[in-house]
Coordinates of C-alpha atoms and ligand atoms in Angstrom, one line a residue:
M1 CA 0.0 0.0 0.0
S2 CA 1.3 3.5 -0.8
E3 CA -1.3 6.1 -0.1
C4 CA -0.9 9.5 1.2
W5 CA -2.6 11.0 4.3
H6 CA -2.1 14.6 5.4
I7 CA -2.7 14.9 9.2
L8 CA -3.7 18.1 11.0
G9 CA -3.0 17.9 14.7
A10 CA 0.3 16.7 16.1
G11 CA -1.1 15.9 19.5
A12 CA -1.6 12.5 21.1
I13 CA -4.2 11.1 18.7
G14 CA -2.9 12.8 15.6
G15 CA 0.6 11.5 16.4
L16 CA -0.6 8.0 17.2
C17 CA -2.7 7.7 13.9
S18 CA 0.3 9.1 12.0
A19 CA 2.6 6.4 13.4
R20 CA 0.0 3.6 13.0
L21 CA -0.9 4.5 9.4
A22 CA 2.8 4.9 8.5
A23 CA 3.5 1.4 10.0
A24 CA 0.7 0.1 7.7
G25 CA 2.5 1.5 4.6
A26 CA 0.8 4.9 4.1
E27 CA 2.9 8.0 3.3
I28 CA 2.2 10.5 6.1
S29 CA 2.5 14.3 5.9
L30 CA 2.1 15.7 9.4
I31 CA 1.1 19.3 9.3
C32 CA 2.7 21.4 12.1
R33 CA 1.1 24.6 13.1
S34 CA 4.2 26.7 12.9
E35 CA 7.9 26.6 12.2
S36 CA 8.6 26.5 15.9
S37 CA 6.3 23.5 16.5
L38 CA 8.0 21.7 13.6
Q39 CA 11.5 22.4 15.1
Q40 CA 10.4 20.6 18.3
F41 CA 10.5 17.2 16.5
A42 CA 14.1 16.0 17.2
G43 CA 15.7 14.9 14.0
N44 CA 12.4 15.6 12.1
A45 CA 11.0 12.3 13.4
L46 CA 8.0 11.3 15.5
I47 CA 8.7 8.8 18.3
L48 CA 6.0 6.4 19.4
R49 CA 6.5 4.6 22.7
E50 CA 4.5 1.5 23.2
Q51 CA 3.1 0.3 26.5
D52 CA 5.8 -2.3 26.8
G53 CA 8.5 0.4 26.6
S54 CA 9.6 -0.3 23.0
E55 CA 10.0 2.7 20.6
S56 CA 9.6 3.3 16.9
H57 CA 10.9 6.4 15.1
W58 CA 8.9 7.7 12.1
G59 CA 10.6 10.1 9.7
P60 CA 11.2 10.4 5.9
P61 CA 10.3 8.8 3.6
N62 CA 7.3 7.3 5.6
L63 CA 6.5 10.4 7.6
R64 CA 7.3 14.0 6.7
L65 CA 6.7 17.2 8.6
E66 CA 5.4 20.2 6.8
L67 CA 3.7 23.6 7.4
P68 CA 0.2 24.6 6.4
S69 CA 1.8 27.0 3.8
S70 CA 3.3 24.1 1.9
T71 CA 1.8 23.9 -1.6
A72 CA 1.2 20.2 -2.3
P73 CA -2.5 19.5 -2.9
I74 CA -4.3 17.5 -0.2
E75 CA -6.2 14.5 -1.3
R76 CA -7.0 12.9 2.0
L77 CA -6.9 14.8 5.3
L78 CA -7.3 13.6 8.9
V79 CA -8.2 16.3 11.3
A80 CA -7.3 15.2 14.8
T81 CA -7.1 18.6 16.6
K82 CA -9.0 19.8 19.7
A83 CA -12.6 20.5 18.7
H84 CA -12.2 24.3 18.8
Q85 CA -9.1 24.2 16.7
A86 CA -10.4 22.2 13.8
V87 CA -12.0 24.9 11.7
P88 CA -9.1 27.4 12.0
A89 CA -6.6 24.6 11.3
L90 CA -8.6 23.6 8.3
A91 CA -8.9 27.2 7.1
A92 CA -5.1 27.4 7.1
V93 CA -4.8 24.6 4.5
S94 CA -8.1 25.1 2.7
Q95 CA -6.4 26.5 -0.5
R96 CA -4.7 23.1 -0.8
L97 CA -8.0 21.1 -0.9
T98 CA -9.4 19.9 -4.2
P99 CA -13.0 19.3 -5.2
D100 CA -12.3 15.6 -4.6
S101 CA -10.6 15.8 -1.2
D102 CA -11.8 13.5 1.5
L103 CA -11.7 14.7 5.1
L104 CA -11.9 12.5 8.1
L105 CA -12.7 14.4 11.3
L106 CA -11.6 12.7 14.5
V107 CA -12.4 15.2 17.3
N108 CA -14.1 15.0 20.6
G109 CA -17.7 16.2 21.0
M110 CA -20.1 17.2 18.2
G111 CA -20.9 20.3 16.2
V112 CA -17.6 20.7 14.3
A113 CA -18.8 18.5 11.3
E114 CA -21.8 20.9 10.8
Q115 CA -19.4 23.9 10.9
I116 CA -17.1 22.3 8.3
Q117 CA -20.0 21.3 6.1
Q118 CA -21.4 24.8 6.1
R119 CA -18.1 26.4 5.3
W120 CA -16.8 23.8 2.8
P121 CA -19.9 22.2 1.4
G122 CA -18.0 20.4 -1.4
L123 CA -15.8 18.3 0.9
H124 CA -16.4 14.6 1.2
L125 CA -16.8 14.5 5.0
Y126 CA -16.2 11.5 7.2
C127 CA -16.3 11.4 11.0
G128 CA -14.8 9.0 13.5
T129 CA -14.3 8.4 17.2
T130 CA -11.6 6.5 19.0
T131 CA -11.1 5.0 22.4
E132 CA -7.3 4.6 21.9
G133 CA -5.4 6.0 24.9
A134 CA -2.4 8.1 24.2
W135 CA -0.6 11.1 25.6
R136 CA 2.2 13.4 24.6
P137 CA 5.0 13.6 27.2
T138 CA 6.7 16.2 25.0
A139 CA 6.4 17.5 21.5
G140 CA 7.3 14.8 18.9
V141 CA 6.9 11.9 21.4
I142 CA 3.7 9.9 21.8
Q143 CA 3.1 7.5 24.6
H144 CA 0.5 4.8 23.8
A145 CA -1.5 4.2 27.0
G146 CA -4.2 1.8 26.0
K147 CA -5.6 -0.1 23.1
G148 CA -9.0 0.9 21.9
T149 CA -11.2 0.8 18.8
T150 CA -11.7 3.4 16.1
R151 CA -15.1 3.8 14.5
I152 CA -15.5 5.6 11.2
G153 CA -18.4 6.5 8.9
R154 CA -19.6 8.9 6.2
W155 CA -21.1 12.0 7.8
Q156 CA -24.9 12.1 7.2
L157 CA -24.8 9.9 4.1
G158 CA -23.8 6.5 5.4
G159 CA -23.0 4.0 2.7
P160 CA -20.1 1.6 2.1
A161 CA -16.5 2.3 3.2
P162 CA -14.3 4.1 0.7
S163 CA -11.2 2.3 -0.6
W164 CA -8.9 4.3 1.8
F165 CA -10.6 2.6 4.8
S166 CA -8.3 -0.4 4.1
H167 CA -5.4 1.8 5.4
W168 CA -7.1 1.9 8.8
Q169 CA -8.1 -1.8 8.7
N170 CA -4.5 -2.7 7.9
S171 CA -3.2 -0.7 10.7
A172 CA -3.1 -1.6 14.4
L173 CA -6.0 0.8 15.1
Q174 CA -8.8 -1.8 15.1
A175 CA -11.0 0.2 12.9
S176 CA -14.6 -0.6 12.1
W177 CA -16.9 1.0 9.5
E178 CA -20.2 2.4 10.7
E179 CA -23.3 2.8 8.6
N180 CA -24.6 5.5 11.0
I181 CA -21.7 7.4 12.6
E182 CA -24.0 10.0 14.0
H183 CA -25.5 7.4 16.4
V184 CA -22.0 6.4 17.5
L185 CA -20.9 10.0 18.1
W186 CA -24.1 10.7 20.0
Q187 CA -23.5 7.8 22.3
K188 CA -20.0 9.0 23.0
L189 CA -21.4 12.5 23.6
S190 CA -23.9 11.0 26.1
I191 CA -21.1 9.5 28.1
N192 CA -18.7 12.5 27.9
C193 CA -21.4 15.1 28.8
V194 CA -21.8 13.4 32.2
I195 CA -18.3 12.2 33.0
N196 CA -16.1 15.0 31.6
P197 CA -17.5 18.2 33.3
L198 CA -18.0 16.4 36.7
S199 CA -14.5 15.1 36.8
A200 CA -13.0 18.4 35.5
L201 CA -14.9 20.5 38.0
H202 CA -14.1 18.2 41.0
D203 CA -10.5 17.5 39.9
C204 CA -10.9 13.7 40.2
P205 CA -10.1 10.7 38.1
N206 CA -13.2 9.2 36.5
G207 CA -13.5 6.6 39.3
G208 CA -14.1 9.4 41.8
L209 CA -17.6 9.9 40.3
L210 CA -18.7 6.6 41.8
E211 CA -16.5 6.8 44.9
R212 CA -17.6 10.2 46.1
P213 CA -21.2 10.1 47.3
E214 CA -21.9 13.8 46.5
L215 CA -20.8 13.1 42.9
R216 CA -22.5 9.7 42.5
R217 CA -25.8 11.3 43.6
Q218 CA -25.7 13.5 40.5
L219 CA -25.4 10.7 38.0
P220 CA -29.1 9.4 37.8
G221 CA -30.6 12.8 37.2
L222 CA -28.1 13.8 34.5
C223 CA -28.4 10.5 32.8
R224 CA -32.2 10.7 32.8
E225 CA -32.0 14.0 31.0
V226 CA -29.6 12.5 28.4
E227 CA -32.1 9.7 27.9
R228 CA -35.0 12.1 27.3
V229 CA -33.1 14.2 24.8
S230 CA -31.8 11.1 23.0
Q231 CA -35.3 9.8 22.6
A232 CA -36.6 13.1 21.3
A233 CA -33.7 13.3 18.9
G234 CA -34.4 9.8 17.5
M235 CA -31.0 8.6 18.8
P236 CA -30.9 5.0 20.1
T237 CA -30.4 4.7 23.8
P238 CA -28.4 1.8 25.3
E239 CA -30.6 -1.2 26.2
E240 CA -29.2 -1.2 29.8
G241 CA -30.0 2.6 30.1
V242 CA -27.7 5.6 30.0
L243 CA -27.0 5.4 33.7
A244 CA -25.8 1.8 33.5
L245 CA -23.6 2.7 30.5
V246 CA -22.1 5.7 32.1
E247 CA -21.4 3.7 35.3
S248 CA -19.7 1.0 33.4
V249 CA -17.5 3.5 31.5
I250 CA -16.6 5.0 34.8
R251 CA -15.6 1.6 36.2
N252 CA -13.6 0.7 33.1
T253 CA -11.8 4.0 33.0
A254 CA -11.6 4.5 36.8
R255 CA -8.0 5.7 36.8
N256 CA -8.3 7.9 33.7
I257 CA -8.0 11.6 33.9
S258 CA -10.8 12.7 31.6
S259 CA -9.7 14.8 28.6
M260 CA -11.5 17.8 30.0
L261 CA -9.7 17.5 33.3
Q262 CA -6.4 17.1 31.4
D263 CA -7.1 20.3 29.6
R264 CA -8.0 22.1 32.8
R265 CA -4.8 20.9 34.5
A266 CA -2.8 22.0 31.5
G267 CA -4.4 25.5 31.6
Q268 CA -5.8 24.9 28.1
A269 CA -9.2 25.6 26.6
T270 CA -11.6 22.7 27.2
E271 CA -14.1 21.1 24.7
I272 CA -17.1 22.1 27.0
D273 CA -18.8 23.9 24.1
Y274 CA -18.7 20.9 21.8
I275 CA -19.7 18.4 24.5
N276 CA -22.2 20.0 27.0
G277 CA -22.8 23.1 25.0
Y278 CA -23.8 21.0 22.0
F279 CA -26.0 18.7 24.2
C280 CA -27.9 21.7 25.8
Q281 CA -28.3 23.3 22.4
Q282 CA -29.9 20.1 21.0
A283 CA -32.2 19.9 24.0
E284 CA -33.3 23.5 23.5
Q285 CA -34.0 22.9 19.8
L286 CA -36.1 19.8 20.7
G287 CA -38.0 21.7 23.4
I288 CA -36.7 19.4 26.2
D289 CA -35.8 21.1 29.5
V290 CA -32.6 19.9 31.0
P291 CA -32.1 22.0 34.1
L292 CA -29.4 19.8 35.6
H293 CA -27.3 19.9 32.4
R294 CA -27.9 23.7 32.1
A295 CA -26.6 24.2 35.6
L296 CA -23.7 21.9 35.0
L297 CA -22.8 23.7 31.8
A298 CA -23.0 27.2 33.4
K299 CA -20.8 26.1 36.3
A300 CA -18.3 24.4 34.0
R301 CA -18.1 27.4 31.7
S302 CA -17.5 29.8 34.6
V303 CA -15.0 27.7 36.4
L304 CA -13.2 26.2 33.4
Q305 CA -13.0 29.5 31.6
A306 CA -11.1 30.9 34.5
T307 CA -8.3 28.5 33.7
N308 CA -8.4 28.9 29.9
Ligands
LIG401 O1 -13.7 9.9 26.5 C1 -13.4 10.1 27.6 C2 -12.7 11.4 27.9 O2 -11.9 11.5 28.8 O3 -12.8 12.3 27.0 C3 -13.8 9.2 28.7 C4 -14.6 8.1 28.2 C5 -14.5 9.9 29.8 C6 -12.6 8.5 29.3 O4 -11.8 9.3 30.1

């Protein structure tokens, strides 16, 4: 296989996908935001550290670093930035897209796909979500922290997988093709809009939400609101109920620091607007009152913005 992927987002997930796709034989162009972020890659190579301590180095010819201002046309683009960075990052390379470009959006939360579709209506838009665990100890180094699955589908159109999906299947990313990616993204959002703001506000690993009685008490009400909005939106709800699903994710990720808490601790902007903001907006459009989520969003916005 020799196929090219451009990748926007040199963070943990963008870096992990770059290394995994390069290992599967794809040619990767990792787009760095600026000259100074490009310079941070020692020897122009990306280093992937596996959980067993082994390391692989990815540089030319398999993986090249470039700037948005480079002129090569982009045929296939993976956007793996923070949700709020996706549209500005895409704008910086939009002159390099062609009428046939495919774009795969792999960001947390929801709402970015709609923004992209509105601004670049001709793009072939795909969305995905991953449960791979990775973090970036320093620029240019990715630490793999846990194996997960990656689910991908065509945004709003469904249909069969394009030929490039084989790059993902041939990689170690355990990718599956989804006929209805909106349902998958909504289910992820249902989980994130409960776990992420509570853990970020109370500065605790996910497990703390079951261990601390004052936090555990909040779960049933929040999950009931998620269930009501999901039903009104025509989204499937898990058979076991949203509360049981959220509790099982909390147990399975008990030691995780949620992405929102990681952002808070790093003093970075969080994805609250694309997780809880999107959820409350959907509820409002559907005429469902969600007082617990509205209060949680207001609290999270005021507290988390202070650290942004
Ligand atoms: O997706 C997550 C996140 O942190 O964003 C969960 C499932 C809550 C795991 O930490």
